Short mmCIF file of C-alpha atoms and ligand atoms in Angstrom, two decimals:
data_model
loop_
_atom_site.label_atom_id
_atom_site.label_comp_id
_atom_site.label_asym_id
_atom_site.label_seq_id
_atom_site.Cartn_x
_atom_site.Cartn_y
_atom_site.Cartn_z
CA UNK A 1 -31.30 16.86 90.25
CA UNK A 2 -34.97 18.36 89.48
CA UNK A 3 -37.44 15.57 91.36
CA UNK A 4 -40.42 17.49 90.10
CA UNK A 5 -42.57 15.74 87.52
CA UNK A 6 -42.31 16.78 84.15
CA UNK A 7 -45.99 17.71 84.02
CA UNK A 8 -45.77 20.10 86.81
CA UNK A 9 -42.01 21.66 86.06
CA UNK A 10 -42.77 22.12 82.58
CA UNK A 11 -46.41 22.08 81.55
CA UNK A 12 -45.27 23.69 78.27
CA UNK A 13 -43.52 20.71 77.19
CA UNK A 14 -46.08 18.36 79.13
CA UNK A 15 -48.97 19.47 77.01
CA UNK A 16 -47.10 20.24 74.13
CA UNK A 17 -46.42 16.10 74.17
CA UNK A 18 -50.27 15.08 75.46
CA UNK A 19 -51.42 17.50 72.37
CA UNK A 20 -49.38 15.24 70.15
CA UNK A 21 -50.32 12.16 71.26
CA UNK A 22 -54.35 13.45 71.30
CA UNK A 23 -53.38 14.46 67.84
CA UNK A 24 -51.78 10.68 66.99
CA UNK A 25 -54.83 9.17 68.39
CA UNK A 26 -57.56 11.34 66.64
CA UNK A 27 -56.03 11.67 62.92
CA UNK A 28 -55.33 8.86 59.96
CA UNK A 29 -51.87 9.10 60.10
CA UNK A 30 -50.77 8.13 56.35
CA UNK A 31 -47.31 9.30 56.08
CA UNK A 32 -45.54 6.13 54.54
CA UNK A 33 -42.82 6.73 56.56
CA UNK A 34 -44.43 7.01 59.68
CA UNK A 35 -45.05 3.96 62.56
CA UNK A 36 -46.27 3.72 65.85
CA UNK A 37 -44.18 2.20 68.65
CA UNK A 38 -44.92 -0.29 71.65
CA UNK A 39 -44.70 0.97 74.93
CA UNK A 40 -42.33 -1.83 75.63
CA UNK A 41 -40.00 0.36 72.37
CA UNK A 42 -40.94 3.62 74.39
CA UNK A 43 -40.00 2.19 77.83
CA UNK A 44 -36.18 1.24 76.37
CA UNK A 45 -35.66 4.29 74.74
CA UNK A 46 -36.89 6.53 78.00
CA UNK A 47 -34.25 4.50 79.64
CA UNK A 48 -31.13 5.42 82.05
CA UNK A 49 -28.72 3.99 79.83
CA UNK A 50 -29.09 7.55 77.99
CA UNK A 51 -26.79 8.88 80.70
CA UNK A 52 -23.80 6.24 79.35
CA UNK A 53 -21.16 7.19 76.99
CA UNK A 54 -19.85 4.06 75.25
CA UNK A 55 -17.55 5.30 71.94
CA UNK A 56 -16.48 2.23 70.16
CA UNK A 57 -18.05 -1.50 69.99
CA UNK A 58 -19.14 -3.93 72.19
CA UNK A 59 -16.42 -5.59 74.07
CA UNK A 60 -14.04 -2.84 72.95
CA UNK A 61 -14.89 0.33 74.48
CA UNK A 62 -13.26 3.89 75.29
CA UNK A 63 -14.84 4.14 78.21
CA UNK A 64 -15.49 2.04 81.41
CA UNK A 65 -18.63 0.81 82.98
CA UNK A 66 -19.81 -0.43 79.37
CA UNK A 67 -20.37 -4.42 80.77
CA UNK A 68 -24.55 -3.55 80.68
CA UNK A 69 -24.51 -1.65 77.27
CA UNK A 70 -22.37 -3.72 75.49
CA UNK A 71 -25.11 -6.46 76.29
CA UNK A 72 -27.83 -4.30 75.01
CA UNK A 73 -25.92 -2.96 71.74
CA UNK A 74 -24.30 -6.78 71.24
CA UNK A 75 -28.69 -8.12 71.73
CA UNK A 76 -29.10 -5.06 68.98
CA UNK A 77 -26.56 -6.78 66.71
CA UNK A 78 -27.58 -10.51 67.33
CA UNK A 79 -31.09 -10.18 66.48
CA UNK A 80 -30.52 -7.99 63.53
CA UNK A 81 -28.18 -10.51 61.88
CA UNK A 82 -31.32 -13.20 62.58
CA UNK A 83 -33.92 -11.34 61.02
CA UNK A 84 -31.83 -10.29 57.86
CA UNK A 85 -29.31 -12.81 57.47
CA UNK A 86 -26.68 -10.45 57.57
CA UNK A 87 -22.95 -11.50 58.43
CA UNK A 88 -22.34 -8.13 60.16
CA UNK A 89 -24.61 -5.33 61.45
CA UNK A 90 -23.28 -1.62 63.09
CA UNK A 91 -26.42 -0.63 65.12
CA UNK A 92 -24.77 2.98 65.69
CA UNK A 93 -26.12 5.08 63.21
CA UNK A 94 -28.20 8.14 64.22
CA UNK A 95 -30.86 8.13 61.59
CA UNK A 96 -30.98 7.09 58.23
CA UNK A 97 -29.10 9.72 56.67
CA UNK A 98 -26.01 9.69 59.14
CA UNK A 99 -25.83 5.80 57.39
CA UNK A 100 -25.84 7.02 54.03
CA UNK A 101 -23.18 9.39 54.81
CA UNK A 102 -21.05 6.89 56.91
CA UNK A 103 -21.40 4.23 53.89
CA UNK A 104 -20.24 7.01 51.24
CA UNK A 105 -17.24 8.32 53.14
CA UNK A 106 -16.60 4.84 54.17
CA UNK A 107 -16.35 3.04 50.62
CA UNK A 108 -15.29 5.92 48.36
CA UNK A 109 -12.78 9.07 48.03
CA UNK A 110 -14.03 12.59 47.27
CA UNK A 111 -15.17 12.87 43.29
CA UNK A 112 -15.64 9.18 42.90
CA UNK A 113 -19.00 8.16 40.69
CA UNK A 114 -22.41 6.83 42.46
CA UNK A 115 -24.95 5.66 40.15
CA UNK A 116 -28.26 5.96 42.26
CA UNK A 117 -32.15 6.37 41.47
CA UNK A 118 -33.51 9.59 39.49
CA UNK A 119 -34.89 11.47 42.91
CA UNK A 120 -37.93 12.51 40.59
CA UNK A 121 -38.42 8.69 40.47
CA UNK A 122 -39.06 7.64 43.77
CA UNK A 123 -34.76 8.48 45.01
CA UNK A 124 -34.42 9.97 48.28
CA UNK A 125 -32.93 12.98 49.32
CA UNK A 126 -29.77 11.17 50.84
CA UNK A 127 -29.39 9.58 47.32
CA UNK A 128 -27.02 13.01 46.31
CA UNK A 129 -29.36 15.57 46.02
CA UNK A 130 -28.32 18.81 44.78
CA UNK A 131 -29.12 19.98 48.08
CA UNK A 132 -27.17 18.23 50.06
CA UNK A 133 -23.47 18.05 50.97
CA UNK A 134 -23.05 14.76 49.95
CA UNK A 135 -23.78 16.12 46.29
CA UNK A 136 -20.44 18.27 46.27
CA UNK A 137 -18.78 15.52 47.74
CA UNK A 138 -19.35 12.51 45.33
CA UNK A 139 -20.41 12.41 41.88
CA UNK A 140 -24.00 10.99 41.48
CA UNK A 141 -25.27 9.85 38.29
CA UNK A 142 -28.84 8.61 37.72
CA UNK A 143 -30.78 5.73 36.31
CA UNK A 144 -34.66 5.89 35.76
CA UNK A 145 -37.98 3.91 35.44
CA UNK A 146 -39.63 2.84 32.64
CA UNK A 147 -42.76 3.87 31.29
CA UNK A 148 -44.36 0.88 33.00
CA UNK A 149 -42.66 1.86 36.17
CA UNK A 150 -40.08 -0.37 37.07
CA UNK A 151 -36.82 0.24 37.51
CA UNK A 152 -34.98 0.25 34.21
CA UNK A 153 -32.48 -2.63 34.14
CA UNK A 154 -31.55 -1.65 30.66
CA UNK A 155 -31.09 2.45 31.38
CA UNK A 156 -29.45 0.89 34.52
CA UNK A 157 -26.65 -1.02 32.90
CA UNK A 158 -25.87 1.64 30.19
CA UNK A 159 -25.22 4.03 32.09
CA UNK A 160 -23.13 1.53 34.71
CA UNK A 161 -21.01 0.59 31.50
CA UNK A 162 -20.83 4.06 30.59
CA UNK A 163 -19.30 5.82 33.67
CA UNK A 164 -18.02 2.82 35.56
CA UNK A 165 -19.39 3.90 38.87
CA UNK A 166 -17.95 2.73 41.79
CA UNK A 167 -20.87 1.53 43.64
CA UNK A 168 -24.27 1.27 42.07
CA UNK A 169 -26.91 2.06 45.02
CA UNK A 170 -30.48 0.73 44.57
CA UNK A 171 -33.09 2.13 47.49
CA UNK A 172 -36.50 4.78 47.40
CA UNK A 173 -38.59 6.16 49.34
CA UNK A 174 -41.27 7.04 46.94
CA UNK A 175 -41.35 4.08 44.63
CA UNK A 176 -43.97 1.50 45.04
CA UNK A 177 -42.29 -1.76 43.49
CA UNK A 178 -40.25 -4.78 44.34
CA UNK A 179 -36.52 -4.96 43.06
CA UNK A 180 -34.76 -7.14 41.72
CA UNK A 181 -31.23 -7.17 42.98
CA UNK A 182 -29.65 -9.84 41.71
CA UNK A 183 -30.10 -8.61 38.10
CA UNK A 184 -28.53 -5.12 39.75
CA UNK A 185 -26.03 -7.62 41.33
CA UNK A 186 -25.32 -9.00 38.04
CA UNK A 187 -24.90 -5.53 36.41
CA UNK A 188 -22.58 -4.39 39.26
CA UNK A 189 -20.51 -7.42 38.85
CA UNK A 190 -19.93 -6.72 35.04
CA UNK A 191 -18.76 -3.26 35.35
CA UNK A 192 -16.64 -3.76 39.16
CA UNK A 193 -19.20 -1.74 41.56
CA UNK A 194 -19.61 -2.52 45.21
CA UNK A 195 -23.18 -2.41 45.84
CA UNK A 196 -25.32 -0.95 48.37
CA UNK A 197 -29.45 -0.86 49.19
CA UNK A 198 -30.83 1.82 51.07
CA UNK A 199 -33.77 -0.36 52.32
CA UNK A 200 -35.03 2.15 54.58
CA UNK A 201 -38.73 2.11 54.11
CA UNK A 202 -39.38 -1.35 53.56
CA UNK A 203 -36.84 -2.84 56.06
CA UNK A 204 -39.96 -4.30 58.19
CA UNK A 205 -41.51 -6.17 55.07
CA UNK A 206 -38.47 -7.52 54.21
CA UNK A 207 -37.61 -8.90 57.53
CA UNK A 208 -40.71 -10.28 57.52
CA UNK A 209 -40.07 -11.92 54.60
CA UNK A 210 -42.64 -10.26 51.69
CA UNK A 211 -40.55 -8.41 49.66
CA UNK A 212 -37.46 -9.51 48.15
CA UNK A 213 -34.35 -9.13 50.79
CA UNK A 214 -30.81 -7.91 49.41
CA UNK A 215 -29.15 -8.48 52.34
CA UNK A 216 -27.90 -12.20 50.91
CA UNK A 217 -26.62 -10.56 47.67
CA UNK A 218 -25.18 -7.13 47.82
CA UNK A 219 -22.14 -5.92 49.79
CA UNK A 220 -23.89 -3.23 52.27
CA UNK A 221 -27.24 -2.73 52.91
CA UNK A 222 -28.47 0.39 55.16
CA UNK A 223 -31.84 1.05 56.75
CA UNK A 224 -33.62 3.26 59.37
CA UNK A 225 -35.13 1.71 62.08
CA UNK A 226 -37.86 3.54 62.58
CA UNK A 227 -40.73 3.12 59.39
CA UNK A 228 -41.82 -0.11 58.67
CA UNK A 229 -39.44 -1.63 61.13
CA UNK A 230 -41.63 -0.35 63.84
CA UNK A 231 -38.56 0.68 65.91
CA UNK A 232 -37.21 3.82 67.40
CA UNK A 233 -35.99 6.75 65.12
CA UNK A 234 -32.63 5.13 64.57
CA UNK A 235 -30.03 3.86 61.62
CA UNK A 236 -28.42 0.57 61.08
CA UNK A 237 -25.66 -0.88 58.66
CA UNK A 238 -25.74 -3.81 57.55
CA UNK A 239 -22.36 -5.47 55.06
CA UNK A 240 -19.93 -8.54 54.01
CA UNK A 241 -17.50 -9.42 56.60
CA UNK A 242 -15.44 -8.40 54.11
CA UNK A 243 -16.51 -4.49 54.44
CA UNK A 244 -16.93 -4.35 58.58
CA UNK A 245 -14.03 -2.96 59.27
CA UNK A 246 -14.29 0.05 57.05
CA UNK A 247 -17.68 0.55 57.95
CA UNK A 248 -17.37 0.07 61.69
CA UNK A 249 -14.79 2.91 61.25
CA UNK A 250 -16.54 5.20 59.33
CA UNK A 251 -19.47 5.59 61.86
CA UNK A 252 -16.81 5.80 64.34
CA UNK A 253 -14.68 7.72 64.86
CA UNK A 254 -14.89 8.71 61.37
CA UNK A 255 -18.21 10.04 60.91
CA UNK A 256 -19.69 10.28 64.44
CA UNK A 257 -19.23 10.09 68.42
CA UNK A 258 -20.61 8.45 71.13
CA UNK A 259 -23.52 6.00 70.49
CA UNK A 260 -26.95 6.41 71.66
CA UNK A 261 -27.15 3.89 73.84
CA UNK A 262 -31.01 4.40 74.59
CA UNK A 263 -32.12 4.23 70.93
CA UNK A 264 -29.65 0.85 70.70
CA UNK A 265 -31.55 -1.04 73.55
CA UNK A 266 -35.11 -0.02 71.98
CA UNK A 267 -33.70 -0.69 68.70
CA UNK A 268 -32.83 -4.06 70.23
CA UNK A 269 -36.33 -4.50 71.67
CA UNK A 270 -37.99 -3.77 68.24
CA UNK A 271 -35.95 -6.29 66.46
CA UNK A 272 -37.03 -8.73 69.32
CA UNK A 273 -41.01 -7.66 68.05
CA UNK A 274 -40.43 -7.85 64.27
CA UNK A 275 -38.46 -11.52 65.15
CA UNK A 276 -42.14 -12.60 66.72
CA UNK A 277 -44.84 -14.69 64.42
CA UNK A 278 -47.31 -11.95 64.27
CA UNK A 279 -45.04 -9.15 62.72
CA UNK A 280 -45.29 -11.41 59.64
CA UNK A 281 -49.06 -11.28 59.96
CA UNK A 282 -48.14 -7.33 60.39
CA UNK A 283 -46.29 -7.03 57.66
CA UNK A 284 -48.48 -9.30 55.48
CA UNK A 285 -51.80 -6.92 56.84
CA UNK A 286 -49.10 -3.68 55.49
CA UNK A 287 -49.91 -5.12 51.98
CA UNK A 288 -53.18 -6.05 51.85
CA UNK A 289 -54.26 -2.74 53.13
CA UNK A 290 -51.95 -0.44 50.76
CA UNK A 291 -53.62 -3.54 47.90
CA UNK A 292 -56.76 -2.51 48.67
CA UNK A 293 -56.50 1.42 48.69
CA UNK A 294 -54.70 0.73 45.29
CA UNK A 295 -57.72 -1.18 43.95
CA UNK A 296 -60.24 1.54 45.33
CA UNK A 297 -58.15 4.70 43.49
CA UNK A 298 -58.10 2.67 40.50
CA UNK A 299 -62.06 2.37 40.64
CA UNK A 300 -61.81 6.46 41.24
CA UNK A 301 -60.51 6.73 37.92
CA UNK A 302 -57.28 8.21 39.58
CA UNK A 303 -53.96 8.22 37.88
CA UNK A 304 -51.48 5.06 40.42
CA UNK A 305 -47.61 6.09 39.12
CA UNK A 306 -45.20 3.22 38.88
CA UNK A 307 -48.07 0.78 37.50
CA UNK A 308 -49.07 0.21 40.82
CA UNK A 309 -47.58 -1.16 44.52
CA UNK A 310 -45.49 -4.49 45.71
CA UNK A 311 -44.77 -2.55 48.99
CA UNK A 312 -46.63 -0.40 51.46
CA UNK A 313 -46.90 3.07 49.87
CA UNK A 314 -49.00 4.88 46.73
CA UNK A 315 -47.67 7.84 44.99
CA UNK A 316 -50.67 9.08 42.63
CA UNK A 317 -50.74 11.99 40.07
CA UNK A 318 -53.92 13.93 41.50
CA UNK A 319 -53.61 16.79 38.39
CA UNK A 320 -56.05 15.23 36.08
CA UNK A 321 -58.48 15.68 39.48
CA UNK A 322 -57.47 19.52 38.66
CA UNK A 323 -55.44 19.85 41.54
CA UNK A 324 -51.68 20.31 42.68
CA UNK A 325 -49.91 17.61 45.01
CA UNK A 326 -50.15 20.87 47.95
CA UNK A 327 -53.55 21.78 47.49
CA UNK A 328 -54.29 18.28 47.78
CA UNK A 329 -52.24 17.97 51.48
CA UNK A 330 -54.16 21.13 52.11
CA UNK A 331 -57.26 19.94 52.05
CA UNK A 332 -56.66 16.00 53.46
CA UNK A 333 -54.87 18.01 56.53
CA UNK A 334 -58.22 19.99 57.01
CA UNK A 335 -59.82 16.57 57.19
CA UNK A 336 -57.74 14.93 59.85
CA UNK A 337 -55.82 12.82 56.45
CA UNK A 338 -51.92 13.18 57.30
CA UNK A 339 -50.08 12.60 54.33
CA UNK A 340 -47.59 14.34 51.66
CA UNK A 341 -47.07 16.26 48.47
CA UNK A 342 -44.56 14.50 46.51
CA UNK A 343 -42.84 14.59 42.92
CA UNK A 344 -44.01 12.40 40.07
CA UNK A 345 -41.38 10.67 37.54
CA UNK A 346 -39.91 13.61 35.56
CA UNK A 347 -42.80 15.90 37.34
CA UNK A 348 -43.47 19.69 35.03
CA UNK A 349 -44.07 21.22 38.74
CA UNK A 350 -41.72 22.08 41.42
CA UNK A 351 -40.63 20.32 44.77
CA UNK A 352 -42.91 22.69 46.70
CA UNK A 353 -45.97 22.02 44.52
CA UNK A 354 -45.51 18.97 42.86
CA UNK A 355 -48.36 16.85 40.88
CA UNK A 356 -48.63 13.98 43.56
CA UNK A 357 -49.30 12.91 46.71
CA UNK A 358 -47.70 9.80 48.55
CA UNK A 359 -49.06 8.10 51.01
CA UNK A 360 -49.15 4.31 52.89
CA UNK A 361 -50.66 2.16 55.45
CA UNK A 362 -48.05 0.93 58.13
CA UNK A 363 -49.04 3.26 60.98
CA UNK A 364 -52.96 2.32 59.96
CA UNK A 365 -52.09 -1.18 60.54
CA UNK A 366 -50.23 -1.19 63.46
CA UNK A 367 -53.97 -0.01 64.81
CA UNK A 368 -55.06 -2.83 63.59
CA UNK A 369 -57.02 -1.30 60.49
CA UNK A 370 -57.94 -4.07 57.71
CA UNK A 371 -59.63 -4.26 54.26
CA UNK A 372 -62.81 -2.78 55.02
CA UNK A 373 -61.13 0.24 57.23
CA UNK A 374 -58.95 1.15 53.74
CA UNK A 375 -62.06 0.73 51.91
CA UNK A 376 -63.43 3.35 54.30
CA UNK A 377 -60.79 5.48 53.68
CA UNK A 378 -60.23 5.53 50.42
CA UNK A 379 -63.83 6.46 50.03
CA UNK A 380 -63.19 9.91 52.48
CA UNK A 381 -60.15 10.17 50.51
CA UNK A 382 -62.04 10.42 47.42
CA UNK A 383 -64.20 12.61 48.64
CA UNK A 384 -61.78 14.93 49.94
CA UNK A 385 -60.44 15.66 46.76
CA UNK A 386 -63.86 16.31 45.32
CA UNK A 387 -64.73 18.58 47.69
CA UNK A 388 -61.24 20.60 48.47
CA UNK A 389 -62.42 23.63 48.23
CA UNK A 390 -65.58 23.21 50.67
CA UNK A 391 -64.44 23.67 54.76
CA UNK A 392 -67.38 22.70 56.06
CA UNK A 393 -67.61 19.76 54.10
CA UNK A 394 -63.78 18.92 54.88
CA UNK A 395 -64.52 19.35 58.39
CA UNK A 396 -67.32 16.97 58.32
CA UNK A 397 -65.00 14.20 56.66
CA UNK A 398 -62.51 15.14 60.06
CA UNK A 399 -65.52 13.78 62.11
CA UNK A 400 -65.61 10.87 60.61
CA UNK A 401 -61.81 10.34 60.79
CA UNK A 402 -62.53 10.62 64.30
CA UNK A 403 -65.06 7.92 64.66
CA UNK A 404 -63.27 5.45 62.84
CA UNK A 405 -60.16 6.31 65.00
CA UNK A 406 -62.34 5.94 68.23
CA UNK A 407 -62.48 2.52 67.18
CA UNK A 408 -58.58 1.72 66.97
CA UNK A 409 -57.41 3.09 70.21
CA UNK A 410 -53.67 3.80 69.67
CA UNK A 411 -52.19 4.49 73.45
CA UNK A 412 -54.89 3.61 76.14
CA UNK A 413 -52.15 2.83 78.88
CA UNK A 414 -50.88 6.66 78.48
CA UNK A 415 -51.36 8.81 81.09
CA UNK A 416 -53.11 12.18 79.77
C1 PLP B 501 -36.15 7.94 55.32
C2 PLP B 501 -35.02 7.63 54.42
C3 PLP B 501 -33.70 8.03 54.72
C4 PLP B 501 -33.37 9.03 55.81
O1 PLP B 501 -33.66 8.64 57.07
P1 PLP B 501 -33.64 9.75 58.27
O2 PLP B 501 -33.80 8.87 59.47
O3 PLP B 501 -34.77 10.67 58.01
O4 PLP B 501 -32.32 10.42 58.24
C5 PLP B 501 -32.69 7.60 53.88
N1 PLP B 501 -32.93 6.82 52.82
C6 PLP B 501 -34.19 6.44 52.48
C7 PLP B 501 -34.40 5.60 51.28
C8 PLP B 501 -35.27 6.84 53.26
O5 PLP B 501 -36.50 6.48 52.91
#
């Protein structure tokens, strides 16, 4: 076994990894999908038990020596149920699409009828777009917003009466309001769908108990672990008693192998953080601070889709500043600003240079960045757009970025 420290076998990958955590440190990372971890999350998942194979569930086990695992992945389980209520979890997913996928194969046959969100409308990619496999698989159908920008219950249930879909999915990653499932519920129940919530970016605010939680009403709910959850990159499923079996199968052996053990126990250590009083404050702080940057655009004059935000994220229409969603990343890249491009409901431009930008405030606040920071920001924001086309200017913006992120020290205890 090679005894050499990483930093002196391979100083590629060693500075490669210091680069990117100078480059977390030093930017305003505003990716709404994006989080920072505790060390105690980064500890677990640097862990031995990545050495363990461990195919099938806790107590019930291909493979021996599983009596330490199965603690960590049953811990995983336990806590999950506590913070969401649910009455059975599968921790095994690799990511948040893998749990998509499992829950498809797992509740329907080949060319059976999905009614999901219009992608353009805040969908995600996992949600049957064209693009992916899923898409030749299943056939996905679409419901919309309105023009005030909530989900339309009424577009919803005509097209659920229309092509009796077999499950009715509700879930975004672009869209910036609450939802209300038990009017989806209701719908479902009137036309014989099973339904699912992809709650993937707001898993964290639900669990802390801000945004409405589906868990109690629907038959499967799926997240990631890994946004506003705070956890590592990771899946979870979460369903009815009624629908474990299935589900338990279709991650495995149906749908994937051996469990990552590693992930599990720092999956299980983040749900042991988000059970704690101050992730509510967290969570709480999530809103406040994506409130205020709303409230500061809105004085900018610029154009807030969906009416506005219940949740952590803005997706705004920057061409009336006489700009495309790219140019716009351009230019907020140049000035240390990481966020992205993204499509606009029914959008006239293309994927690859849409009208819009998206962008939140969870990894912000888990530095501890309040009101007056966002106020801050929204201000260089602003300015950033103004003055896209000037480098120098941009660049000047990037020292200020790096000021304010002097001030919220991400990582001290990291060796660099
Ligand atoms: C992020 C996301 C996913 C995919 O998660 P990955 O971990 O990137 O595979 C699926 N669904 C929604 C709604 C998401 O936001």
């Amino acid at each position: 076994m090679n005894k050499i420290p990483l930093q002196n076998f391979d100083p590629e990958v060693a500075g490669a990894i210091r680069h990117e955590l100078a480059r977390q440190e030093s930017g305003l990372e505003m990716i709404p999908s994006e989080n920072f971890v505790s060390l105690a999350v980064l500890e677990a998942l640097g862990s031995v038990t990545t050495n363990k194979y461990s195919e099938g569930y806790p107590g019930n086990r291909y493979y021996g020596g599983c009596e330490y695992i199965d603690i960590i992945e049953q811990l995983a389980i336990d806590r999950a149920k506590q913070l969401f209520g649910a009455e059975h979890v599968n921790v095994q997913p690799l990511s948040g699409a893998p749990a998509n996928i499992a829950v498809y194969l797992g509740l329907m046959e080949p060319g059976d009828t999905i009614l999901g969100m219009d992608l353009s409308h805040g969908g995600h990619l996992t949600h049957g777009h064209p693009v992916t496999y899923m898409a030749k698989i299943f056939n996905f159908i679409r419901y919309k917003t309105d023009a005030e920008g909530k989900i339309d219950l009424d577009h919803l249930r005509q097209m659920a009466l229309e092509h009796r879909p077999k499950v009715i999915l509700v879930g975004y990653s672009a869209y910036s309001r609450d939802i209300d499932y038990a009017a989806v519920k209701q719908i479902a129940e009137e036309v014989g769908a099973i339904t699912i919530a992809d709650i993937a970016h707001i898993a964290g605010i639900i669990a802390a108990g801000h945004m409405n939680n589906p868990v109690p009403l629907f038959d499967v709910v799926l997240t990631t672990t890994h946004k506003t959850l705070r956890g590592p990159r990771g899946g979870m499923i979460m369903c009815r008693e009624k629908f474990a079996k299935i589900l338990d199968k279709a991650v495995f052996p149906g749908f994937q192998g051996g469990p990552h053990e590693n992930v599990i126990a720092a999956k299980a250590v983040a749900f042991k953080e988000a059970l704690q009083p101050d992730f509510k404050t967290y969570a709480k702080q999530i809103l406040l601070n994506a409130k205020t940057l709303e409230r500061k655009f809105r004085e900018y004059g610029y154009r807030i889709m969906f009416g506005g935000t219940d949740n952590h994220l803005l997706l705004v229409d920057v061409t009336p500043q006489g700009l495309t969603g790219k140019e716009a990343q351009l230019a907020f890249d140049k000035a240390g600003i990481t966020l992205n491009k993204n499509m606009i409901p029914d959008d006239p431009r293309s994927p690859m240079n849409p009208s819009g930008i998206r962008f939140g405030t969870p990894a912000l606040t888990t530095r501890g960045m309040k009101e007056p920071e966002m106020e801050l920001i929204a201000g260089m924001m602003n300015e950033v757009v103004e003055h896209r086309a000037d480098d120098a200017y941009l660049l000047g913006v990037k020292e200020r970025v790096g000021e304010l992120t002097r001030r919220f020290p991400l990582y001290p205890e990291l060796a660099r």
